[in-house]
Amino acid sequence: SRITLVIHGGAGTITRQNMTPEKERAYTEALNQALQAGYTVLQRGGTALDAVEATVRVMEDSPLFNAGKGAVFTHDGRNELDAAVMDGQTLKAGAVAGVTVVRNPISAARAVMEKSEHVLLTGTGAEQFAREKGLTIVEPGYFYTEARYQQLQKALASEKGAVPDQLNTPTKTTPAAPVPTKTKTKTKAGKPQGYAEPPIFTEGRKYG
Amino acid sequence: TVGAVALDQYGNLAAATSTGGMTNKRYGRVGDAPIIGAGTYADNQTCAVSCTGWGEYFIRVGVARDVAARMEYGRQPLAAAAQATLDKVAQLGGDGGLIGLDRQGNITMPFNSEGMYRGYIKANGQTEVLIYK
């Protein structure tokens, strides 16, 4: 048997500097607990699908990870949760996005895969579907943790001083872009004259 | 974001991902986690993948399916396929990581951010939990 389980709990600015021994121990313990939950399913002859759902549910219920309880906050101070699952045998898949009252979004994603003919449901429709399929529904406040709420306050504070980007700027008439001239001459860098990088994100401001 | 990929005794693969998204997000913003083929993908013929990172870049590259496609079309092994796709994300300016598993039980956990909570358990019970690079 080659039963195998691999998990992740998120990536980002996780350095030794911003970690304490207690925190490191707590994360290691939580990851081991999640591994054991899924591996026990596999050892008992359960399916890979059951194993990944069981594992992710443990991490959704842990306030340490950015999923389920302990998820980060939106700009409006809410928790909007997303999840997806895929079955390698049938290529069936299910996902939910923007749900705010489903305790375990991964189970809602699995319900979409197995109990609907869709792949992705979002927002209040996804919540209604979850309710109809008997999933555990909680108050929005269930997902709240002080640490994540403070992270939002920090992001909002850093936003206050930032230069408003395109998304924030109120719409106003701007002079029409100059019509590109027909004859294009290539610069050494291989970019046509007059080419400008599209300003998608303001450098350094990832959140928000 | 959290995720898991598994291989069961019947040879089937599965992948799952769940997230709260990005701090301070607006306008109903959704990242890669719920987008099949971007943050989550599984196919018995190639691999199971779950991603975590800057969603916009993972969606634009189509990371999870890209890794599987490299294995399917390019006959690349899992680890090489995963690293090549993550390098593509980095070239665009994105960061993050993924976990991958193929039907032989090979594991990959690459990331180009400063750390990633990750771990595995193999058939022989060998297990490890890692946080930093």
XYZ file of C-alpha atoms in Angstrom:
341
model
C 0.000 0.000 0.000
C 1.250 3.443 -0.816
C -1.177 5.397 1.325
C 0.252 8.897 1.721
C -1.025 12.190 3.082
C 0.520 15.655 2.598
C -0.833 18.862 4.174
C -0.090 22.575 4.278
C -1.234 25.293 6.627
C -0.471 28.294 4.502
C 2.632 30.134 3.322
C 3.789 33.680 3.928
C 6.016 35.719 6.170
C 6.614 32.867 8.560
C 10.106 33.432 9.934
C 11.859 32.440 13.103
C 11.843 36.132 14.046
C 8.048 36.418 14.111
C 7.562 33.061 15.836
C 7.763 32.200 19.561
C 8.614 28.715 20.877
C 5.065 28.402 22.217
C 3.551 29.400 18.867
C 5.854 27.028 17.006
C 4.845 24.205 19.317
C 1.163 25.017 18.857
C 1.445 24.992 15.060
C 3.467 21.761 15.046
C 0.911 20.103 17.319
C -2.005 21.269 15.173
C -0.344 20.057 11.973
C 0.359 16.662 13.537
C -3.247 16.427 14.725
C -4.457 17.163 11.199
C -2.067 14.573 9.746
C -3.237 11.910 12.191
C -6.916 12.574 11.416
C -6.453 11.993 7.684
C -3.961 9.150 8.024
C -6.290 7.217 10.344
C -8.937 7.358 7.599
C -6.455 5.957 5.061
C -5.216 3.239 7.414
C -8.789 2.047 7.926
C -9.239 1.641 4.210
C -10.962 4.966 3.725
C -10.808 6.911 0.466
C -8.407 9.727 -0.359
C -11.437 11.998 -0.581
C -12.535 11.154 2.959
C -8.968 11.629 4.173
C -8.468 15.128 2.710
C -11.858 16.287 3.980
C -11.165 14.978 7.494
C -7.722 16.616 7.503
C -8.916 20.011 6.283
C -11.829 19.996 8.759
C -9.344 19.690 11.632
C -7.425 22.724 10.313
C -10.665 24.671 9.683
C -11.648 24.083 13.321
C -8.244 25.206 14.596
C -8.035 28.982 15.245
C -4.381 28.977 14.191
C -4.919 28.733 10.442
C -6.437 31.116 7.892
C -9.419 28.862 7.188
C -12.711 28.366 9.035
C -12.270 29.488 12.651
C -9.382 31.962 12.739
C -9.803 33.134 9.144
C -8.658 36.621 8.177
C -11.099 39.532 7.950
C -12.370 41.402 4.896
C -12.216 45.186 4.651
C -15.735 45.264 6.100
C -14.735 43.195 9.123
C -16.368 39.927 7.993
C -15.040 36.432 7.310
C -15.673 35.295 3.722
C -14.522 31.719 3.256
C -13.598 29.722 0.151
C -12.910 26.006 -0.350
C -12.491 23.406 -3.083
C -12.136 19.643 -3.385
C -11.361 17.371 -6.332
C -11.590 13.618 -6.839
C -8.677 12.283 -8.878
C -10.563 9.129 -9.877
C -13.641 10.784 -11.435
C -12.266 14.303 -12.058
C -15.383 15.514 -10.236
C -14.852 18.714 -8.278
C -16.733 21.050 -5.970
C -16.066 24.515 -4.556
C -17.698 27.317 -2.589
C -16.623 30.951 -2.330
C -17.597 33.858 -0.120
C -19.532 31.842 2.468
C -19.900 33.447 5.924
C -21.962 30.991 8.045
C -20.792 27.484 7.055
C -18.653 26.047 9.825
C -16.663 23.727 7.524
C -16.478 25.172 4.000
C -14.587 22.072 2.753
C -17.679 19.963 3.503
C -19.804 22.445 1.591
C -17.411 22.104 -1.346
C -17.772 18.331 -1.165
C -21.573 18.659 -1.051
C -21.450 20.787 -4.224
C -19.370 18.049 -5.895
C -21.525 15.138 -4.783
C -25.042 16.636 -4.408
C -25.291 19.113 -7.251
C -24.505 19.229 -10.895
C -22.348 22.310 -10.388
C -18.680 22.877 -9.564
C -18.647 26.318 -7.923
C -21.341 28.029 -5.841
C -20.810 31.421 -4.215
C -22.196 33.734 -1.539
C -25.732 33.467 -0.141
C -26.644 30.849 -2.736
C -23.860 28.602 -1.525
C -25.016 29.166 2.066
C -28.599 28.250 1.177
C -27.357 25.095 -0.570
C -25.262 24.170 2.500
C -28.274 24.712 4.736
C -30.463 22.514 2.508
C -27.855 19.732 2.579
C -27.778 19.774 6.354
C -24.289 21.165 6.894
C -23.460 22.807 10.218
C -24.403 26.500 10.073
C -22.917 28.922 12.639
C -23.170 32.592 13.536
C -20.674 34.734 11.592
C -19.009 35.543 14.928
C -17.917 31.904 15.291
C -14.931 32.592 13.010
C -13.677 35.621 15.023
C -10.245 35.598 16.665
C -8.624 38.677 18.237
C -5.295 38.050 16.478
C -6.896 38.147 13.009
C -8.981 41.168 13.927
C -5.845 43.042 14.970
C -4.233 42.068 11.643
C -7.125 43.820 9.875
C -6.710 46.923 12.041
C -3.019 46.976 11.108
C -3.804 46.661 7.384
C -6.431 49.408 7.618
C -3.999 51.680 9.459
C -1.287 51.119 6.836
C -3.886 51.769 4.154
C -4.816 55.147 5.650
C -1.434 56.662 4.795
C -1.116 54.960 1.384
C -1.693 56.672 -1.961
C -5.141 55.613 -3.203
C -4.783 53.079 -6.030
C -7.054 52.768 -9.063
C -9.641 50.792 -7.160
C -10.037 53.510 -4.576
C -9.947 56.545 -6.778
C -13.429 57.955 -7.385
C -14.289 57.904 -11.092
C -13.565 61.215 -12.838
C -13.113 62.132 -16.471
C -9.546 61.643 -17.603
C -8.099 62.788 -20.912
C -8.395 60.043 -23.519
C -5.176 58.055 -24.051
C -3.237 59.260 -27.117
C -4.071 57.219 -30.208
C -1.035 55.031 -30.938
C 0.610 56.000 -34.192
C 0.485 53.375 -36.941
C 4.207 53.025 -37.410
C 5.563 51.001 -34.552
C 9.312 51.025 -33.998
C 10.835 48.499 -31.647
C 13.107 49.731 -28.838
C 16.193 47.666 -28.008
C 14.286 45.995 -25.173
C 11.892 44.639 -27.801
C 8.912 46.667 -26.537
C 6.947 48.782 -29.019
C 7.356 52.548 -28.555
C 4.747 54.003 -26.236
C 4.257 50.684 -24.427
C 3.592 51.154 -20.725
C 3.342 48.387 -18.032
C -0.326 48.184 -16.918
C -0.463 49.501 -13.264
C -2.218 46.466 -11.756
C -0.965 46.701 -8.137
C 0.699 49.555 -6.226
C 4.138 48.192 -5.290
C 4.292 46.847 -1.736
C 0.536 46.974 -1.028
C -0.644 43.404 -1.377
C -3.490 43.407 1.151
C -6.736 45.177 0.429
C -5.074 28.819 3.623
C -4.957 25.139 4.474
C -4.839 22.117 2.184
C -4.383 18.366 1.930
C -3.645 15.823 -0.802
C -3.980 12.085 -0.285
C -3.325 8.734 -1.987
C -5.449 5.852 -0.746
C -4.905 2.101 -0.923
C -7.058 1.903 -4.036
C -4.614 4.159 -5.912
C -6.958 7.156 -5.946
C -5.760 10.722 -5.449
C -7.750 13.650 -3.996
C -7.023 17.282 -3.177
C -8.707 19.797 -0.865
C -8.088 23.473 -0.029
C -9.820 25.918 2.317
C -9.095 29.557 3.084
C -10.246 32.846 4.561
C -8.660 34.665 1.633
C -6.601 37.837 1.932
C -6.696 40.244 4.844
C -8.680 43.467 4.129
C -10.116 42.088 0.864
C -12.959 44.004 -0.813
C -15.619 43.602 -3.500
C -16.098 39.873 -2.953
C -12.502 39.186 -3.953
C -11.748 35.469 -4.407
C -8.271 33.989 -4.716
C -7.103 30.704 -6.193
C -8.283 28.292 -3.469
C -11.822 27.682 -4.793
C -10.804 27.857 -8.462
C -10.339 24.276 -9.718
C -7.130 24.174 -11.716
C -5.652 27.214 -10.002
C -5.499 26.367 -6.280
C -6.842 22.818 -6.228
C -6.564 19.927 -8.671
C -6.481 16.097 -8.682
C -6.195 13.506 -11.430
C -5.269 9.849 -10.845
C -3.150 9.854 -14.010
C -0.851 12.659 -12.817
C -1.067 14.231 -9.369
C -3.065 15.960 -6.643
C -2.164 19.565 -5.827
C -3.239 22.134 -3.195
C -1.826 25.670 -3.303
C -1.362 28.602 -0.954
C -0.121 32.080 -1.793
C -0.939 35.275 -3.639
C -4.127 34.060 -5.365
C -4.153 36.452 -8.293
C -0.858 35.052 -9.556
C -1.890 31.430 -8.969
C -5.102 32.039 -10.962
C -3.267 33.746 -13.832
C -0.819 30.871 -14.125
C -3.400 28.176 -13.415
C -0.891 26.591 -11.087
C -2.561 23.345 -9.957
C -3.518 22.250 -13.467
C -0.214 23.524 -14.896
C 1.698 21.106 -12.655
C -0.545 18.201 -13.756
C -0.312 19.235 -17.422
C 3.481 19.280 -17.309
C 3.360 15.698 -16.051
C 0.703 14.675 -18.562
C 2.026 16.300 -21.720
C 5.672 16.872 -20.870
C 6.205 13.626 -18.937
C 7.916 15.698 -16.223
C 8.257 14.137 -12.748
C 6.148 15.730 -10.010
C 8.888 17.684 -8.248
C 10.298 19.187 -11.462
C 6.824 20.093 -12.726
C 5.899 21.760 -9.424
C 9.137 23.752 -9.236
C 8.862 24.933 -12.850
C 5.308 26.152 -12.323
C 6.175 27.906 -9.063
C 9.100 29.587 -10.840
C 6.582 30.937 -13.359
C 4.569 32.465 -10.504
C 7.743 34.047 -9.102
C 8.659 35.490 -12.504
C 5.308 37.301 -12.546
C 5.992 38.639 -9.063
C 3.780 36.297 -7.050
C 4.730 34.257 -4.001
C 3.430 31.187 -2.180
C 3.766 27.419 -2.300
C 2.023 24.143 -2.987
C 1.875 20.508 -1.926
C 1.782 17.756 -4.524
C 1.444 13.975 -4.532
C 1.539 11.491 -7.390
C 0.185 7.957 -7.618
C 3.524 6.430 -6.753
C 3.412 8.277 -3.448
C 6.071 10.829 -4.401
C 5.721 14.094 -2.451
C 6.686 17.691 -3.250
C 6.246 20.793 -1.066
C 7.990 23.750 -2.816
C 7.430 27.384 -1.763
C 9.095 30.716 -2.499
C 7.743 32.660 0.469
C 9.604 32.889 3.768
C 7.908 29.862 5.283
C 5.137 27.332 4.822
C 3.396 25.155 7.414
C 3.598 21.707 5.878
C 3.832 18.012 6.729
C 3.373 14.470 5.459
C 2.838 10.870 6.545
C 3.936 8.017 4.308
C 2.737 4.408 4.066
C 5.525 3.222 6.365
C 4.452 5.706 9.008
C 7.366 8.037 8.350
C 6.100 11.530 9.177
C 7.502 15.057 9.359
C 6.174 18.562 10.100
C 8.085 21.583 8.808
C 7.637 25.357 9.066
C 10.658 27.227 7.800
C 12.765 26.986 4.669
